[in-house]
Tab-separated table of C-alpha atoms and ligand atoms in Angstrom:
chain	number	residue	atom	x	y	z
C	25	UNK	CA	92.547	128.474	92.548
C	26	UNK	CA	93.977	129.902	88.941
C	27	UNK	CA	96.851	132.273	89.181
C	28	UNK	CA	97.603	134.400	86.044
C	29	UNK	CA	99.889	132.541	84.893
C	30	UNK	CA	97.956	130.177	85.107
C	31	UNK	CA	98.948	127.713	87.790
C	32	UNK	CA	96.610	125.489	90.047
C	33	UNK	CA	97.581	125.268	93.554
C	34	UNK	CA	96.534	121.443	94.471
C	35	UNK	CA	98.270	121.612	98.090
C	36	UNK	CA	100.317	124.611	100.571
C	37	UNK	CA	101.894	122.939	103.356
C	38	UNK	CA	104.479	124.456	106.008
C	39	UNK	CA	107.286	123.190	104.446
C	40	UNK	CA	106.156	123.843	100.268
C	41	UNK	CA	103.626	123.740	98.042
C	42	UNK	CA	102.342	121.964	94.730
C	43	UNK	CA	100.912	122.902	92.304
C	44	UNK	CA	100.214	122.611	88.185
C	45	UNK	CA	102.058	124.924	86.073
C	46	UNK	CA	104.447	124.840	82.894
C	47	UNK	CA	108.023	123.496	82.733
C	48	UNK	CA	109.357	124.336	79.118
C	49	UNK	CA	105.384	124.596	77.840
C	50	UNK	CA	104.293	121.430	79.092
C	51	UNK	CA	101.879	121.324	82.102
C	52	UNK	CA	103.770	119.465	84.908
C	53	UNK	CA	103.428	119.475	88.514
C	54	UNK	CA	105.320	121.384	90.230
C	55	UNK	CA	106.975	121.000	93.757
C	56	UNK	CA	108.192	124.067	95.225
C	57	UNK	CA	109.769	124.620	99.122
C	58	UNK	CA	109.857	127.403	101.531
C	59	UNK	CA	112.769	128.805	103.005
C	60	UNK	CA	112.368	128.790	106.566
C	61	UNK	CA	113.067	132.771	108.008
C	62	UNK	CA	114.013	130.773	111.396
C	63	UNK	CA	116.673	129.004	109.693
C	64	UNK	CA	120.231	130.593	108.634
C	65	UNK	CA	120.177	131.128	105.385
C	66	UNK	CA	122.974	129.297	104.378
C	67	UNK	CA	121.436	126.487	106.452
C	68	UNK	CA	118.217	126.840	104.659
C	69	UNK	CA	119.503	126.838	101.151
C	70	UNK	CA	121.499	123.920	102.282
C	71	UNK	CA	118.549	121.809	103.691
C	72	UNK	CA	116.475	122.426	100.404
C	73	UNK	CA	119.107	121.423	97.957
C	74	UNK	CA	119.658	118.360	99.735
C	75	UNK	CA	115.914	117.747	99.782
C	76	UNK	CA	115.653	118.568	95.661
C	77	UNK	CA	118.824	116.854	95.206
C	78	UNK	CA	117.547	113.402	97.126
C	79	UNK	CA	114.079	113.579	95.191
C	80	UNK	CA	116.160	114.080	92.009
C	81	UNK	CA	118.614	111.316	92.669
C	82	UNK	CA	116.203	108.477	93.379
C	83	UNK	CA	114.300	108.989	90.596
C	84	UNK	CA	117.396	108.276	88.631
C	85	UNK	CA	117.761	105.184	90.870
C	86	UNK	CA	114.010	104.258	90.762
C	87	UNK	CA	114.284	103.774	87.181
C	88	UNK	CA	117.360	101.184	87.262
C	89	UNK	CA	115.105	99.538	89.717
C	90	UNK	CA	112.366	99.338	87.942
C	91	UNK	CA	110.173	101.270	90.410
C	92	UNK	CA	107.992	103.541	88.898
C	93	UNK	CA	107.759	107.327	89.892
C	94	UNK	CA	106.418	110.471	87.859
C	95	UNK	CA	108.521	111.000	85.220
C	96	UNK	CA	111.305	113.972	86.189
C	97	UNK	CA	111.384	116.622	84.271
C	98	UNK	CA	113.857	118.950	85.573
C	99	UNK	CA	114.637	120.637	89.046
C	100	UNK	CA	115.444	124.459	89.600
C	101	UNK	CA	117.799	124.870	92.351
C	102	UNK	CA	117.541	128.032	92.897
C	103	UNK	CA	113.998	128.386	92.402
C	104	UNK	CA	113.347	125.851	95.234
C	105	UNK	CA	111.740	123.506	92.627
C	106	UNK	CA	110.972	120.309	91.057
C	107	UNK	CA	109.187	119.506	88.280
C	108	UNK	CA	107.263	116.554	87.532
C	109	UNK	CA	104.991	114.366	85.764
C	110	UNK	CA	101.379	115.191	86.957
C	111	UNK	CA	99.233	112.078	87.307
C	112	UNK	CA	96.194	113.695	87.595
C	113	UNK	CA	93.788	110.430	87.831
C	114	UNK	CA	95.893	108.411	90.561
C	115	UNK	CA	94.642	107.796	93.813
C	116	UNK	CA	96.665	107.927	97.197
C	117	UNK	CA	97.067	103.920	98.711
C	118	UNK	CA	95.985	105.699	101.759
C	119	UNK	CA	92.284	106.541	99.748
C	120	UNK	CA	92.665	103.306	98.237
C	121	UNK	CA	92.723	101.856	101.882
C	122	UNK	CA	90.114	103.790	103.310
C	123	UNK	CA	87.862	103.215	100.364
C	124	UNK	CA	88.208	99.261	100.864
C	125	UNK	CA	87.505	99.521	104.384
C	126	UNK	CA	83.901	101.190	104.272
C	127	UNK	CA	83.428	98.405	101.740
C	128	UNK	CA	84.245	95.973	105.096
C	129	UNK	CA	87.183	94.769	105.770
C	130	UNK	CA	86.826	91.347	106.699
C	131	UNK	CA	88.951	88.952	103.557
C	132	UNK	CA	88.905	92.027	101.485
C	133	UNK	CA	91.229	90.768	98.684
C	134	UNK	CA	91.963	94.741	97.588
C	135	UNK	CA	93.628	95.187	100.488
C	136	UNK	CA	95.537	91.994	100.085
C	137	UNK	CA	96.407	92.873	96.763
C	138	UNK	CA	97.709	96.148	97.857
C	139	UNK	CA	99.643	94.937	100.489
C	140	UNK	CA	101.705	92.688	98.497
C	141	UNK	CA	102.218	95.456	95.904
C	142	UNK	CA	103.550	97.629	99.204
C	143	UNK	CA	105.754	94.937	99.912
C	144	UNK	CA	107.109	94.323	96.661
C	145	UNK	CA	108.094	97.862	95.705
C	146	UNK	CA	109.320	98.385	98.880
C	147	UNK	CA	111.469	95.130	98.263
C	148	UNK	CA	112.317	96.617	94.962
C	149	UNK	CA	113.579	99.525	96.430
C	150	UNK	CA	115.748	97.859	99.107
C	151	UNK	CA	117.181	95.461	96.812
C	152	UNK	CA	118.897	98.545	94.785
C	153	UNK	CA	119.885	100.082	98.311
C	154	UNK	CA	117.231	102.605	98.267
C	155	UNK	CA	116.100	104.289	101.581
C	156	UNK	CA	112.702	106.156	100.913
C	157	UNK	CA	112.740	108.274	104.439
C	158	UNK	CA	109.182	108.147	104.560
C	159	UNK	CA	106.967	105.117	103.075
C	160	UNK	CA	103.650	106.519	104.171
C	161	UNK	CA	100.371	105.771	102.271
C	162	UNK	CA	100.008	109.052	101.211
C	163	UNK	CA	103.462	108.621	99.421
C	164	UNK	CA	102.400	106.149	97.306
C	165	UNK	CA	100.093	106.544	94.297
C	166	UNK	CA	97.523	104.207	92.192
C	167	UNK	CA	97.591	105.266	88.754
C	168	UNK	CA	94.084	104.141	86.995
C	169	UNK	CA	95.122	101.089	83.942
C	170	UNK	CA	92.903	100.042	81.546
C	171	UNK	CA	93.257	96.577	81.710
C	172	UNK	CA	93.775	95.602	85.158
C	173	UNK	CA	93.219	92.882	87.635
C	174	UNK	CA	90.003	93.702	89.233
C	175	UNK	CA	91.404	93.811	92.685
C	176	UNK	CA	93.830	96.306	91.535
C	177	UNK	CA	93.190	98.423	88.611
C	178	UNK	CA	96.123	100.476	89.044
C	179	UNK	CA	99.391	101.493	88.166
C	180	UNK	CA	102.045	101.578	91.674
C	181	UNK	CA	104.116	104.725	91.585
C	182	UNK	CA	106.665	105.716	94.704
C	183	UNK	CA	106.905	109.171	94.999
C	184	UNK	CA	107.850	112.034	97.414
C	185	UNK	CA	111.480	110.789	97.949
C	186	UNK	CA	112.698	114.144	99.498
C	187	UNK	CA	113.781	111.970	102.557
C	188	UNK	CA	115.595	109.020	100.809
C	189	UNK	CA	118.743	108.196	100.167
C	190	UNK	CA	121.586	105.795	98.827
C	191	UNK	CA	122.582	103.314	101.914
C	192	UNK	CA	124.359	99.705	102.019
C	193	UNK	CA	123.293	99.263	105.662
C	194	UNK	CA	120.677	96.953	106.597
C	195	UNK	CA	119.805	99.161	109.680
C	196	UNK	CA	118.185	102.046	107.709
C	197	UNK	CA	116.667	99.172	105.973
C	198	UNK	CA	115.144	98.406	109.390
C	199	UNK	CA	114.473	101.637	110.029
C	200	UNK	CA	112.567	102.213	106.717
C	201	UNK	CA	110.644	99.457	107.480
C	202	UNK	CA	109.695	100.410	111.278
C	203	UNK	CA	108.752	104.199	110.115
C	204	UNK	CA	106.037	101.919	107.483
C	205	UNK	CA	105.043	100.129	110.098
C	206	UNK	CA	104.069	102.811	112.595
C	207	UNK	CA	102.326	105.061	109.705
C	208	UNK	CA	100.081	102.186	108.634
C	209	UNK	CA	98.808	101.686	112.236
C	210	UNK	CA	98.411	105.069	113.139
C	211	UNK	CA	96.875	105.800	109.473
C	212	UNK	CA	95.076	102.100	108.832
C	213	UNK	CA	94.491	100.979	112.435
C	214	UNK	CA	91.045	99.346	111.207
C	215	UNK	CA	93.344	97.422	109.171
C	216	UNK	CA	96.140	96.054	111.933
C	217	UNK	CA	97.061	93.095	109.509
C	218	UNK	CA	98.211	95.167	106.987
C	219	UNK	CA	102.065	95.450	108.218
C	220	UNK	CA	101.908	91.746	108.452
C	221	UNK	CA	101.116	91.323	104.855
C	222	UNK	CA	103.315	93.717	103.705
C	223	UNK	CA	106.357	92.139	105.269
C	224	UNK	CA	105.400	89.125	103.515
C	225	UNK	CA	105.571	90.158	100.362
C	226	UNK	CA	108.490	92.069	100.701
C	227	UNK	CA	110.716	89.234	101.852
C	228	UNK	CA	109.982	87.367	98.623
C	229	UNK	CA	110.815	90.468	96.584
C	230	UNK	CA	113.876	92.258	97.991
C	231	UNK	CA	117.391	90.231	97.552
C	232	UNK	CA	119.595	92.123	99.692
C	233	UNK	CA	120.097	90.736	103.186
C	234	UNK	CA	116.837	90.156	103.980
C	235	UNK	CA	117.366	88.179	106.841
C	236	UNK	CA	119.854	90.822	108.658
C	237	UNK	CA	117.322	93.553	107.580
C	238	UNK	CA	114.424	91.795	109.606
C	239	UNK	CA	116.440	91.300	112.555
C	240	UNK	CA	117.300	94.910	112.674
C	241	UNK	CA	113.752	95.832	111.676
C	242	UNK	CA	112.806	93.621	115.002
C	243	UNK	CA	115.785	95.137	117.249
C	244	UNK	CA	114.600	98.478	115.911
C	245	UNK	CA	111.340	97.994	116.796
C	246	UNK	CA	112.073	96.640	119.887
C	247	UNK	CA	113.772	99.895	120.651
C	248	UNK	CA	110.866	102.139	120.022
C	249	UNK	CA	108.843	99.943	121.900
C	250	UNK	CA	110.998	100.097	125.158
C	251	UNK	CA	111.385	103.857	124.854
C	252	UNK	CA	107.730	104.022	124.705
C	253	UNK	CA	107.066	101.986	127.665
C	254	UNK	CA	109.423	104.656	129.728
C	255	UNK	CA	108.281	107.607	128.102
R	317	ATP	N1	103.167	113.487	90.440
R	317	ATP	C1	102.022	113.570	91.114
R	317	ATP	N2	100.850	113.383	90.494
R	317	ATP	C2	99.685	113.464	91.173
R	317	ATP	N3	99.585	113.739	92.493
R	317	ATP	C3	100.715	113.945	93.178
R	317	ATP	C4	101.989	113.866	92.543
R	317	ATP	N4	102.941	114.127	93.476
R	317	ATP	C5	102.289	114.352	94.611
R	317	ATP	N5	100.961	114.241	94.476
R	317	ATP	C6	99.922	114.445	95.526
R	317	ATP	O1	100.363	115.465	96.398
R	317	ATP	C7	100.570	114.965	97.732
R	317	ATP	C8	101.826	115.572	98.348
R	317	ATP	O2	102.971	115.275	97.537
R	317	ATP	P1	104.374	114.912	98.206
R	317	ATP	O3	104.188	113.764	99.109
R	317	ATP	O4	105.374	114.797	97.130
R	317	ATP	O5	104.634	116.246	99.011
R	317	ATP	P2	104.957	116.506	100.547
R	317	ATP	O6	104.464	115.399	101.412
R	317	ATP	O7	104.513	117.874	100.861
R	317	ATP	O8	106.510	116.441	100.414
R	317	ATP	P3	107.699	116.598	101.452
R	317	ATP	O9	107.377	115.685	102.604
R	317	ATP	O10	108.879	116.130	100.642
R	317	ATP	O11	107.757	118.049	101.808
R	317	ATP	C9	100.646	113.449	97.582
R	317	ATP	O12	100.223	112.781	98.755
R	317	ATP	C10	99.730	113.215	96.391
R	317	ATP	O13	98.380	113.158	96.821
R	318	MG	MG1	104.224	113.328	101.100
C-alpha cells in the first residue's frame, strides 16, 4: 500500500502503526502511535512521550552495551514518532523458530544456537541494568550476514523497547525474565526446552547479580503460578 508521499504501510495495530517513509530524505522506518480518544488528553500525550522517550533512551543504552538495535535516527514528539533504521531483510526469532520446527525439532542445533543468542543479549542487557518490558520473539530480529555460522546466519538486533526502562533492581530483572518465559511457551510450545536453554546462556553472560535475579525470577514465577492455580 503506496501513499503519495510515498510511504509503505508494513503494519496498523491498535496502539500505532509502521511504516517506510523519509526522515531528512533517507528512507527509514517509521514508528508512529495513536492517541487514544478514551484517554485524557493530557494523559494520552503523556503515555506516548514516555513510550517514544523509553524507545529513544535504550537505544542510547543499547549501544554502551553493545546490543545491537536499528540505528535511531531521530524521534518527533509531537508527531507521535520514531524514526528508524529499516532492516528490510531480517527475520523475526519467532519465524526463525517456527521455520526450524517444521524442519523437526528433535536436536535441532538452530534452535540451540538461537537460544543461547536469546540468552546472551538478554544477559547483555541486564548486565547494563536494562529492563526490555517485553522480550517476545517477535521483538527480536535476525538480520541476514554474509559470512555466518551455518546454524545462524544472522545478525541479533533487540528492538521495540517502548516498554523498557533503566532499573538497579533484580526483581524487574525477574520479572523480565518470567514475561520471556511465558511468551516462548505460549508462542513456541512445540519447543518447551527453549526457556531452559535460554536461561543457560544468560547466566554465563549477564554479570549483575545473577544469582539474586534467578531467585526472584523463581519467587516470581512461583507467584504467577499460585495465582493461576486460584484463578
Ligand atoms: N527496524 C525494523 N526493521 C525491520 N522490521 C522491523 C523493524 N522494527 C520493527 N519491525 C517489524 O515490525 C514489527 C512490529 O514492530 P515493533 O515491535 O517495534 O512494534 P509494536 O509491537 O507495534 O510496538 P509497541 O508494542 O511498542 O506498540 C516487528 O515484530 C518486526 O517484524
Ligand atoms: Mg513488538
Amino acid at each position: 500500500m503506496e501513499s503519495e508521499k510515498g510511504e509503505i504501510l508494513l503494519l496498523q495495530g491498535a496502539e500505532g502503526k509502521l511504516y517506510i517513509g523519509k526522515h531528512n530524505g533517507v528512507t527509514c522506518l517509521i514508528k508512529e502511535r495513536f492517541s487514544k480518544k478514551y484517554r485524557h488528553p493530557d494523559l494520552d500525550v503523556q503515555l506516548t512521550r514516555q513510550r517514544i522517550r523509553a524507545e529513544q533512551k535504550a537505544f542510547e543504552r543499547c549501544k554502551s552495551a553493545e546490543v545491537a538495535t536499528p540505528k535511531l535516527l531521530g524521534v518527533d514528539l509531537p508527531g507521535r514518532k520514531v524514526f528508524m533504521e529499516y532492516l528490510e531483510n531480517a527475520i523475526t526469532a519467532k519465524q526463525f523458530v517456527d521455520n526450524a520446527v517444521s524442519e523437526g525439532i528433535e536436536n535441532n542445533p538452530k534452535i540451540d544456537r538461537l537460544a543461547a543468542e536469546i540468552g546472551r543479549v538478554v544477559g547483555k542487557l541486564h548486565g547494563h541494568n536494562i529492563i526490555h518490558g517485553d522480550l517476545t520473539t517477535s521483538n527480536m530480529l535476525l538480520d541476514p550476514v554474509a559470512e555466518g555460522e551455518p546454524n545462524l546466519p544472522y545478525r541479533f538486533v533487540m528492538i521495540d523497547f517502548g516498554l523498557s526502562y533503566h532499573s538497579l533492581n533484580v526483581e524487574d530483572m525477574g520479572v523480565d525474565l518470567y514475561v520471556l518465559e511465558r511468551a516462548l511457551l505460549s508462542t513456541h510450545s512445540q519447543v518447551p526446552e527453549l526457556f531452559g536453554l535460554v536461561l543457560e546462556s544468560y547466566k554465563k553472560h549477564n554479570t549483575y547479580k545473577v544469582p539474586e535475579t534467578i531467585a526472584k525470577y523463581e519467587a516470581v514465577r512461583a507467584r504467577g503460578r499460585k495465582r493461576t492455580m486460584v484463578g
